Short mmCIF file of C-alpha atoms and ligand atoms in Angstrom, two decimals:
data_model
loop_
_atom_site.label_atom_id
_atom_site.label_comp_id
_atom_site.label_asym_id
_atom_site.label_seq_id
_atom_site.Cartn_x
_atom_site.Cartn_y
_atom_site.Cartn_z
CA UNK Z 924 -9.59 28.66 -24.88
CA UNK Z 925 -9.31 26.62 -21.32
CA UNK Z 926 -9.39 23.15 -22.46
CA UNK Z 927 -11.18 20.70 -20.46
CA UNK Z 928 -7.64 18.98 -19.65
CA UNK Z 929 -4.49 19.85 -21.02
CA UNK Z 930 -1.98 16.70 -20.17
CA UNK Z 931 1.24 18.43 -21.69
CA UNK Z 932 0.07 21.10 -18.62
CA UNK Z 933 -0.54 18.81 -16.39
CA UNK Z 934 3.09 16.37 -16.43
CA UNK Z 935 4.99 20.09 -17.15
CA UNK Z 936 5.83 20.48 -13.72
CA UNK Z 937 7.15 16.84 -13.40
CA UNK Z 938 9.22 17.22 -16.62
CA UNK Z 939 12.75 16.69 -15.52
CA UNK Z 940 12.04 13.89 -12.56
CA UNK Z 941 10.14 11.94 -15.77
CA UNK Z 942 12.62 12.10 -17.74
CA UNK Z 943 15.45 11.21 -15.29
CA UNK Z 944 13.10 8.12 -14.42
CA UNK Z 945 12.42 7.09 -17.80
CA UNK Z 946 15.82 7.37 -18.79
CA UNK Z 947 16.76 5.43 -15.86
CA UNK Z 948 14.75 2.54 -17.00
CA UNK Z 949 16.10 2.25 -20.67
CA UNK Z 950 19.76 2.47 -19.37
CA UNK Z 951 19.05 -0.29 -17.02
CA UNK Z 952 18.04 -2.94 -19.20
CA UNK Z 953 15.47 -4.03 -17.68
CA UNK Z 954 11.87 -3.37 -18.57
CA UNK Z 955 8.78 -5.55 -16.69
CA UNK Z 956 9.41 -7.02 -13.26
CA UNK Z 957 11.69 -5.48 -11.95
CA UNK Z 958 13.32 -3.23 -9.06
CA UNK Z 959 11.23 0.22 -10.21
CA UNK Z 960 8.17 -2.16 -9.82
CA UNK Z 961 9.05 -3.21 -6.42
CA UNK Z 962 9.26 0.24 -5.28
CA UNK Z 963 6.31 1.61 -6.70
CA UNK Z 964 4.26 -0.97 -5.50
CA UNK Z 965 5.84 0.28 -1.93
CA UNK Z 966 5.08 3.62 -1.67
CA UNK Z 967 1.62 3.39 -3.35
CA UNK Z 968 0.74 0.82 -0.85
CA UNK Z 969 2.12 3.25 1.88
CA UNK Z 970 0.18 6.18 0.35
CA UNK Z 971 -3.18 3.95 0.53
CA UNK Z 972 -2.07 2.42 4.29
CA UNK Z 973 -2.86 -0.71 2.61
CA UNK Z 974 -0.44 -3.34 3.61
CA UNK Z 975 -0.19 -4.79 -0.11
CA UNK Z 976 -0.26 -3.12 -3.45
CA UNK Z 977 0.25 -5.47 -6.80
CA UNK Z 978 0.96 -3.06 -10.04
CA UNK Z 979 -1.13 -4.40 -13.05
CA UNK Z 980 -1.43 -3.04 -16.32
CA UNK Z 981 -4.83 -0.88 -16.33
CA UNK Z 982 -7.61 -0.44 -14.25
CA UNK Z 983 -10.19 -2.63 -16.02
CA UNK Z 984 -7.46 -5.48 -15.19
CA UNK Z 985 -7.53 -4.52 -11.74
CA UNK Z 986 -11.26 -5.21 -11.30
CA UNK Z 987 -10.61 -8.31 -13.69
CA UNK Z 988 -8.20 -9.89 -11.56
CA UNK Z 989 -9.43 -9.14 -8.27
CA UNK Z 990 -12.40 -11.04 -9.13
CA UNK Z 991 -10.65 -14.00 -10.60
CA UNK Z 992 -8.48 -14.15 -7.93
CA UNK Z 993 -12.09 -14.79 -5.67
CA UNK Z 994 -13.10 -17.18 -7.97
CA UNK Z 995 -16.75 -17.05 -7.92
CA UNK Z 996 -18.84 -19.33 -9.35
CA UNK Z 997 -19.98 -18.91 -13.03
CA UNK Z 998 -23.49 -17.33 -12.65
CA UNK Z 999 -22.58 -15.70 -9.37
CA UNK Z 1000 -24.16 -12.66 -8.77
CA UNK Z 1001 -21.89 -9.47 -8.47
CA UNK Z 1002 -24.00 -6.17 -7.79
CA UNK Z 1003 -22.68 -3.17 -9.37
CA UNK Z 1004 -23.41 0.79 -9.97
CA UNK Z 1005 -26.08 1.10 -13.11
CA UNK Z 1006 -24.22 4.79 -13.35
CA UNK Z 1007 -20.63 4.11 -14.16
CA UNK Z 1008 -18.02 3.60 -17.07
CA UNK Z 1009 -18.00 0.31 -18.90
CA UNK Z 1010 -14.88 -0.93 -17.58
CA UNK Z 1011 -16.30 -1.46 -13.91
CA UNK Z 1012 -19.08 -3.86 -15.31
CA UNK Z 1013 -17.23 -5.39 -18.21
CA UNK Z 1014 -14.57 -7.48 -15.85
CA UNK Z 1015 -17.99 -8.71 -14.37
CA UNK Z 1016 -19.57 -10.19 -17.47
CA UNK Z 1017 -15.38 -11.61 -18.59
CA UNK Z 1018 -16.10 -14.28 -15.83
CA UNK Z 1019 -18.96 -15.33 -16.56
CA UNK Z 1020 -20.81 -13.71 -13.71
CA UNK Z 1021 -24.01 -12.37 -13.77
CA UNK Z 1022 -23.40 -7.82 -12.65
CA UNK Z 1023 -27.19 -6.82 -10.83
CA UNK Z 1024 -27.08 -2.81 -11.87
CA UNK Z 1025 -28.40 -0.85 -9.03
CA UNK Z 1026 -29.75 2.77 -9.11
CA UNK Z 1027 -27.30 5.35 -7.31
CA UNK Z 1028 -28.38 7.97 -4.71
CA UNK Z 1029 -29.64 10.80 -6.62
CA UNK Z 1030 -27.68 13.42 -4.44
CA UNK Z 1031 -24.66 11.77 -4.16
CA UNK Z 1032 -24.79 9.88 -7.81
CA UNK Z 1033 -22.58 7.03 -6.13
CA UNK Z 1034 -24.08 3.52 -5.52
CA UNK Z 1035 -27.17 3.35 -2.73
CA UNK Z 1036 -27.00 1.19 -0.23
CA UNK Z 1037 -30.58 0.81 0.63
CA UNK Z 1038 -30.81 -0.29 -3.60
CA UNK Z 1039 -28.11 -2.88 -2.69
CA UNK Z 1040 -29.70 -4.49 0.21
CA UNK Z 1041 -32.89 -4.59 -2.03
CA UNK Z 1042 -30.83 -6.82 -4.92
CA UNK Z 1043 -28.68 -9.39 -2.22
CA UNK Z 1044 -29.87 -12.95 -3.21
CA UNK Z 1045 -28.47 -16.37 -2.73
CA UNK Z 1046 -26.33 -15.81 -5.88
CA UNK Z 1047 -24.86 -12.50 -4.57
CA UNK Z 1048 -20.65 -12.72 -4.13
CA UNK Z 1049 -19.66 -9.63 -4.55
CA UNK Z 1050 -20.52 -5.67 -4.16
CA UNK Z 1051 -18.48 -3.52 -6.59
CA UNK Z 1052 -18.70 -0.02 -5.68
CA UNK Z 1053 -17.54 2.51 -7.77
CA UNK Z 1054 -16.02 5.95 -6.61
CA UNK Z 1055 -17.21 7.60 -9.13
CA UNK Z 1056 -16.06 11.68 -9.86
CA UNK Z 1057 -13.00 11.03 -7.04
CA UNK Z 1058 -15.75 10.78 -3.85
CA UNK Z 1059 -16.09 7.66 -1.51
CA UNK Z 1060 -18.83 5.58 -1.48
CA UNK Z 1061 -21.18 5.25 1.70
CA UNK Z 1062 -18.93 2.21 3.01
CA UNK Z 1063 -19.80 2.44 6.31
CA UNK Z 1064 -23.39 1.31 5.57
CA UNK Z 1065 -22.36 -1.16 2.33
CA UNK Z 1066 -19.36 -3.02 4.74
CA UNK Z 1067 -21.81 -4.10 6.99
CA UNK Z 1068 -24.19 -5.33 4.31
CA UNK Z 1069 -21.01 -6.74 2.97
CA UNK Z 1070 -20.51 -8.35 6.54
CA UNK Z 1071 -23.85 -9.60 7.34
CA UNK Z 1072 -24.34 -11.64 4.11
CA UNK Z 1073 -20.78 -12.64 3.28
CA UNK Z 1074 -20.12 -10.73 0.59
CA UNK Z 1075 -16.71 -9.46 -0.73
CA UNK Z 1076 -16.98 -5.70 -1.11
CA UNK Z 1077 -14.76 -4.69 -3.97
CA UNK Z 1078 -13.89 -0.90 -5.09
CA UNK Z 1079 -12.75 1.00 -8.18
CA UNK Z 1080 -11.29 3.45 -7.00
CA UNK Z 1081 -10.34 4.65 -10.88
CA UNK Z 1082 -11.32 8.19 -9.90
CA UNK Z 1083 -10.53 8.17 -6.49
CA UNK Z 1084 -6.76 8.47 -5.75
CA UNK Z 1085 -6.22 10.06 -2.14
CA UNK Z 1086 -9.79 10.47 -1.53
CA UNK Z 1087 -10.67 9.99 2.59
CA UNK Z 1088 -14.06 8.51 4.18
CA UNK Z 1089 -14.38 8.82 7.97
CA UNK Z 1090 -10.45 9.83 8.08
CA UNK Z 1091 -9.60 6.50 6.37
CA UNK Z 1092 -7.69 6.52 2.80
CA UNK Z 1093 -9.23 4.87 -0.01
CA UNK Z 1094 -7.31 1.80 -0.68
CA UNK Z 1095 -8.25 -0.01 2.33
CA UNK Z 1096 -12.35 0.56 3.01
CA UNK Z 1097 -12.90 -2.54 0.64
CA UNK Z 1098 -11.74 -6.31 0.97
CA UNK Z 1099 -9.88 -5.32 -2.25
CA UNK Z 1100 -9.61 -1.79 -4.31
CA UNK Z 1101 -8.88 -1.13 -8.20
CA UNK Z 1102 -6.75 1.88 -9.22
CA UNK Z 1103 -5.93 3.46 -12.62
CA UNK Z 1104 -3.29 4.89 -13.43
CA UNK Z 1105 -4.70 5.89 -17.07
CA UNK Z 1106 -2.65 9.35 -17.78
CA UNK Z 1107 -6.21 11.91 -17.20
CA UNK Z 1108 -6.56 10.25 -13.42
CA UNK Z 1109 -5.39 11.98 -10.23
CA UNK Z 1110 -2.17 10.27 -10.40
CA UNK Z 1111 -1.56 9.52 -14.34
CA UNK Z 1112 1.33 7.81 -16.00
CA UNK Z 1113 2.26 8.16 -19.80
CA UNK Z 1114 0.41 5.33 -20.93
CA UNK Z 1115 -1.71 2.41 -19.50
CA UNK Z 1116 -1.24 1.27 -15.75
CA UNK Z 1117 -3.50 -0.01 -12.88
CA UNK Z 1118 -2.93 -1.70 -9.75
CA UNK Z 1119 -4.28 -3.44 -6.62
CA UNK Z 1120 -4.45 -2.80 -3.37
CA UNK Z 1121 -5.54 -4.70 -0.15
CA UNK Z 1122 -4.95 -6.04 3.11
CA UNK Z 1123 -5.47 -9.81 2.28
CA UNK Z 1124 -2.20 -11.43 1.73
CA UNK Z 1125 -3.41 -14.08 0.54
CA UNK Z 1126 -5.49 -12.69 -2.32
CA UNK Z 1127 -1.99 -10.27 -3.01
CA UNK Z 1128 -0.32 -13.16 -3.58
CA UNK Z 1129 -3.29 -14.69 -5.97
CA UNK Z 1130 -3.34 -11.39 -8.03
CA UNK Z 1131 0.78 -11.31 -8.29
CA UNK Z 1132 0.54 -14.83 -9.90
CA UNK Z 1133 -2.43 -13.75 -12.12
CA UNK Z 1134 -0.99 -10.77 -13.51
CA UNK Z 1135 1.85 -12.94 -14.72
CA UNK Z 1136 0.79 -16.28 -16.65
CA UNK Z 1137 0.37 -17.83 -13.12
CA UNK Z 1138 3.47 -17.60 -12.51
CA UNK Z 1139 6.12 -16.65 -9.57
CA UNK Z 1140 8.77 -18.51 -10.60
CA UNK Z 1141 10.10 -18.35 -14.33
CA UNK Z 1142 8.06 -21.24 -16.21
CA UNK Z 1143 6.62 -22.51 -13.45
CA UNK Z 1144 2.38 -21.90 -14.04
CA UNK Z 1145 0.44 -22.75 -10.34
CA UNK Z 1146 -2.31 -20.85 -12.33
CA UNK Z 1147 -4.24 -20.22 -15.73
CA UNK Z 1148 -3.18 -16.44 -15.64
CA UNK Z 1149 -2.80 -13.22 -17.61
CA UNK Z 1150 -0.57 -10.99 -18.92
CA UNK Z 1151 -1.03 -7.90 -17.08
CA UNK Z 1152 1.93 -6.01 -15.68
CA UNK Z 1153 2.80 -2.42 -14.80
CA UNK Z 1154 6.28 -2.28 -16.96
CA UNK Z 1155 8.99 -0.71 -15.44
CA UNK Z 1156 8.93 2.50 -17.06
CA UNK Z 1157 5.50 3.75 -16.50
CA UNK Z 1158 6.69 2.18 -12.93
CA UNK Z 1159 9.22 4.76 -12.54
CA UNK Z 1160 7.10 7.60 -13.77
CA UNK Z 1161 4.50 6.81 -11.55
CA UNK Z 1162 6.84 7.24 -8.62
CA UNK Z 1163 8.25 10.40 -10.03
CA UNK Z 1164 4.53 11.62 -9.53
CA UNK Z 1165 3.05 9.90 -6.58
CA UNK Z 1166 5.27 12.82 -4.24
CA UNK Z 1167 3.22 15.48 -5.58
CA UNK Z 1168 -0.44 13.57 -5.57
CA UNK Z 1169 -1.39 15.43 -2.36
CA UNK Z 1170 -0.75 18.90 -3.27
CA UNK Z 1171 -2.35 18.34 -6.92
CA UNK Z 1172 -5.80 16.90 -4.61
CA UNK Z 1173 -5.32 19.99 -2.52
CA UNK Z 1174 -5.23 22.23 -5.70
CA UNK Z 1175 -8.27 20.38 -6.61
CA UNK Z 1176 -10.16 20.80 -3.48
CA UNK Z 1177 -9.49 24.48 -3.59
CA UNK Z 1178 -10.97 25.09 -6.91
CA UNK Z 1179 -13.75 22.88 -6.25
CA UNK Z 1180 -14.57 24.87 -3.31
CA UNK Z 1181 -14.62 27.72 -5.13
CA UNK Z 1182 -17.08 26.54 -7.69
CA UNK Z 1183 -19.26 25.86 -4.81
CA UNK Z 1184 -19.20 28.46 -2.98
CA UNK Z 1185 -19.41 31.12 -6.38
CA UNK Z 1186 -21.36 29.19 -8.83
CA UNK Z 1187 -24.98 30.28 -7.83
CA UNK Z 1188 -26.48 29.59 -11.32
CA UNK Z 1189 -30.45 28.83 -11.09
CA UNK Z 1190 -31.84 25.73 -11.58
CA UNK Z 1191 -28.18 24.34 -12.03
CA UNK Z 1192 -27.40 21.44 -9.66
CA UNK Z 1193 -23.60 21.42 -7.53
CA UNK Z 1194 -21.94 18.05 -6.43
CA UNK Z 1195 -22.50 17.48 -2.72
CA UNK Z 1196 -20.49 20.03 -0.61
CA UNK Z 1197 -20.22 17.42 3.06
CA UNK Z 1198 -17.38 16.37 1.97
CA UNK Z 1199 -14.78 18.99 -0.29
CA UNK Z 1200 -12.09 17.88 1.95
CA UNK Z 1201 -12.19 14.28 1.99
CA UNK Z 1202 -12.87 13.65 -2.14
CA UNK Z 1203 -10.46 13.64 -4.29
CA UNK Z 1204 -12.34 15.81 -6.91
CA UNK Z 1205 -11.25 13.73 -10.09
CA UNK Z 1206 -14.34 15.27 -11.72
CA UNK Z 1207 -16.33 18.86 -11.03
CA UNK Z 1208 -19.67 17.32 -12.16
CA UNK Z 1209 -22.97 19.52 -12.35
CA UNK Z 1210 -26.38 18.84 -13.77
CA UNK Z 1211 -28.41 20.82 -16.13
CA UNK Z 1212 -31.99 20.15 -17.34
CA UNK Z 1213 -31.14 22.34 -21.07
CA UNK Z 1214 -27.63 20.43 -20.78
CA UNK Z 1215 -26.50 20.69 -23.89
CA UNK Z 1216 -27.35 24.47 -24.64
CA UNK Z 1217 -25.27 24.88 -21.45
CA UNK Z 1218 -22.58 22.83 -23.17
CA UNK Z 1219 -23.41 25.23 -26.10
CA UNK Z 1220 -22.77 28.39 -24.50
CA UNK Z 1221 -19.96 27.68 -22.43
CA UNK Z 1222 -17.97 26.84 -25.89
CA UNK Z 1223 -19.05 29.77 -27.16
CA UNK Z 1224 -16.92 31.48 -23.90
CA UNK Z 1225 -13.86 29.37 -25.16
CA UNK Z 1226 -14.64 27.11 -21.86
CA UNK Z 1227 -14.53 22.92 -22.71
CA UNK Z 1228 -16.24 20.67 -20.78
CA UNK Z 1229 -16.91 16.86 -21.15
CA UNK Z 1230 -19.99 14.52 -20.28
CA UNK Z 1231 -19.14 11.78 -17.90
CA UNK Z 1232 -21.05 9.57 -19.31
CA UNK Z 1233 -23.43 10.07 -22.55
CA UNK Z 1234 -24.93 6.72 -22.65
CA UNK Z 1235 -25.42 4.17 -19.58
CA UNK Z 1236 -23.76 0.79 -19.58
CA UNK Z 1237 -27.25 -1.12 -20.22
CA UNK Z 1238 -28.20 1.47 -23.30
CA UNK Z 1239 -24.78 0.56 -24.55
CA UNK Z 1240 -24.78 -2.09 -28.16
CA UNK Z 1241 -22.17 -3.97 -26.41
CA UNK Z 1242 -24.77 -4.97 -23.61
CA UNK Z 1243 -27.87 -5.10 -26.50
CA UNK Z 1244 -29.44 -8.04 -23.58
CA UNK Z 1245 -29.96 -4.97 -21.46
CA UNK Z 1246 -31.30 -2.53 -23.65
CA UNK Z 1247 -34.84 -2.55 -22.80
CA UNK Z 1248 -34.17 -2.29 -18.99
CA UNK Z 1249 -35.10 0.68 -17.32
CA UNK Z 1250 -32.83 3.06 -14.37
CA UNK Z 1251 -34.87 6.28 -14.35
CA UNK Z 1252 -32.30 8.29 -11.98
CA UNK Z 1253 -29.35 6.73 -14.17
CA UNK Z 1254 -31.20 7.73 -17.05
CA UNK Z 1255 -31.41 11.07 -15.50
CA UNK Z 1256 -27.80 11.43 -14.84
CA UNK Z 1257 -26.94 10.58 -18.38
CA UNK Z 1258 -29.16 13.57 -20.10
CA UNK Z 1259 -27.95 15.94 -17.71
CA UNK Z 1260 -24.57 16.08 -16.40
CA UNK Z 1261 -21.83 17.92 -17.40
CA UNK Z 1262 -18.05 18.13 -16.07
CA UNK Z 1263 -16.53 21.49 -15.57
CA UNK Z 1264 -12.79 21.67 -15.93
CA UNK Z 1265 -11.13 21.28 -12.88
CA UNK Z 1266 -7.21 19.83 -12.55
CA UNK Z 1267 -4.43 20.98 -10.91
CA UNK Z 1268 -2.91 23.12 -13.22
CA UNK Z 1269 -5.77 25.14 -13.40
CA UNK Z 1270 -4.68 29.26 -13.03
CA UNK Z 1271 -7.10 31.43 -10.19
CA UNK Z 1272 -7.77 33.27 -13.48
CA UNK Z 1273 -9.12 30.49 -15.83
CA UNK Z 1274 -11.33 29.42 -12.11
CA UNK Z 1275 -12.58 33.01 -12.23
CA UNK Z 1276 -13.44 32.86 -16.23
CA UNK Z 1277 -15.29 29.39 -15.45
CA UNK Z 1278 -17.33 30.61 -12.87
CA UNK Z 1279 -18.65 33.84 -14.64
CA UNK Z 1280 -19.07 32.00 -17.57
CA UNK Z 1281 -21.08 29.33 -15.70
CA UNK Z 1282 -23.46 32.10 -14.35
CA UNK Z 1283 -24.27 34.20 -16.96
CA UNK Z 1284 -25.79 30.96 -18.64
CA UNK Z 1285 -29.27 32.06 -19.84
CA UNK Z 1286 -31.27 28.75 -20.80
CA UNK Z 1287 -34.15 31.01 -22.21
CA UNK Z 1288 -37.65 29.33 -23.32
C1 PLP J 1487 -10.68 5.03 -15.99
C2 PLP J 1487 -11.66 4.15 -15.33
C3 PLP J 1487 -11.55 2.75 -15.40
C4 PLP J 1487 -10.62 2.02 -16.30
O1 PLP J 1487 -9.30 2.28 -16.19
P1 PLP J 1487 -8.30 1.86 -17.39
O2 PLP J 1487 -6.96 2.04 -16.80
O3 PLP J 1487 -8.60 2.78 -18.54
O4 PLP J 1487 -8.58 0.44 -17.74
C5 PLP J 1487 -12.42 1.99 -14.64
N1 PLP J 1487 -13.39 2.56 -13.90
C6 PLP J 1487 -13.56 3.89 -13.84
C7 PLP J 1487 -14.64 4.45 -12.98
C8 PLP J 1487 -12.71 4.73 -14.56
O5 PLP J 1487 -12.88 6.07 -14.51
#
């Protein structure tokens, strides 16, 4: 069987620089705060070319404190993807602020900026795009829409570790970008960790208050914050890892050009090839009309694969207020797309079993 990700696979390699760090850590006494943090938060902001990173603990607190740190007005209007994972729209309703879903670009399947435009109103604050599957968003187009009406443009960039957009790293294309560090991303750790990174001191500062109670200085609260730190030993792992990031996104751009360039499968439609270089190919992502009799028969070839998503944020019970809204490309999306595995660990082999097994798909009548 190739499983759709195998993590045990996937931190093998890393095994002994893991274990050195986390053993590090528990002989050291000290577990949140501390120097492992500092360092990490260093060389990931390096990595990015951002001038600040601020470790957090997940990605859904990234997004959460970036936009408390901005401080919008309850009711404020924050426009987000209508195709993405809960956790980029579910730090917008937290705040009390109102997320506008917009359609994405059929092709691409990441945010459109022409839909954007088309939803800015007096309430707008924010744009929160999402680089969804490990590609970058269209920023050129949404920073000056961000620019023109005063907007903060915001990123999760969950999926999107490494990824480039008009030779730029992702990390610094937004006012301020959300990473995860949840163990199946580009660069995983062994539990839950997220950070932040930007070029606005200002708002770094904000967010390293945040994450802690509002505080800088032991038990001294400027600010009504959170508990949300990156502990030290996830920390340590995390740098460990963050060495080997580019090779694992090469690894990934290699397989994923294979797919494109062998999987010639009728009526089956390939992620956007413009760009195999730049993305960070988090996610090998096709579309099927008979989706889940493809789903059927590769599992009968021993191949898993995994939908990314089932069921779109405003069809989920937990936003029951949205149910009866309609995104017919979303909706689209939703019935038909299916991820192929694709990670770095990966053997030419297992590539070569995918791709035949992908083309000798027969949907029938
Ligand atoms: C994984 C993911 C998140 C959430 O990250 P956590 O660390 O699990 O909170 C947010 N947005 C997207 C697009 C993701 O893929």
């Amino acid at each position: 069987m190739i499983p759709f990700l195998d993590l045990t696979r996937v931190n093998k390699p890393y095994q002994d620089a893991i274990e050195e760090a986390a053993l590090r850590v528990l002989r050291s006494g000290w577990y949140i705060l501390g120097k492992e943090l500092v360092s990490f938060e260093k060389t990931f902001a390096d990595y990015c070319e951002a001038a600040h990173a601020i470790g957090v603990g997940n990605g859904l607190d990234a997004i959460t404190l970036i936009l408390k740190a901005y401080n919008f007005p309850a009711g404020s209007e924050v426009i987000v993807p209508a195709n993405t994972y809960i956790a980029s729209v579910l730090p917008v309703t937290y705040l009390n602020l109102t997320p506008v879903l917009v359609e994405p670009d059929p092709r691409t399947m990441l945010i459109d900026s022409d839909e954007i435009e088309r939803h800015i109103t007096a309430r707008t604050k924010a744009i929160l795009t999402v680089d969804l599957y490990g590609k970058s968003c269209e920023m050129r187009a949404i920073t000056k829409l961000a620019e023109r009406h005063n907007l903060k443009l915001i990123t999760d960039a969950a999926q999107s570790h490494g990824a480039m957009y008009d030779g730029q790293k992702v990390g610094t294309l937004a006012d301020a970008t959300a990473f995860s560090f949840y163990p199946t991303k580009n660069l995983g750790a062994l539990g839950d960790a997220g950070a932040v990174t930007t070029n606005d001191k200002a708002l770094a500062e904000k967010i390293r208050y945040l994450r802690n109670y509002g505080s800088l200085e032991r038990y001294k609260n400027d600010f009504q914050g959170v508990n949300s730190r990156l502990d030290e030993i996830q920390a340590a792992v995390l740098s460990a890892k963050l060495p080997y990031l580019e090779a694992e996104n090469r690894r990934r751009k290699v397989i994923a050009a294979r797919y494109l360039s062998e999987i010639v499968l009728p009526d089956l439609i390939l992620p956007p090839s413009d760009s195999v270089e730049s993305d960070a190919w988090h996610l090998f992502v096709v579309r099927h009309k008979q989706r889940n009799k493809f789903i059927t028969h590769l599992d009968g070839l021993g191949i898993q694969t995994n939908v990314h998503y089932p069921l779109p944020v405003h069809k989920q019970k937990a936003f029951q207020y949205m149910n009866d809204r309609c995104f017919p490309i979303t909706e689209a999306i939703h019935r038909e797309v299916v991820s192929l595995p694709l990670n770095p660990v990966l053997s030419d082999d297992e590539v070569e079993e995918i791709i035949k097994a992908v083309n000798t798909f027969d949907p029938g009548i």
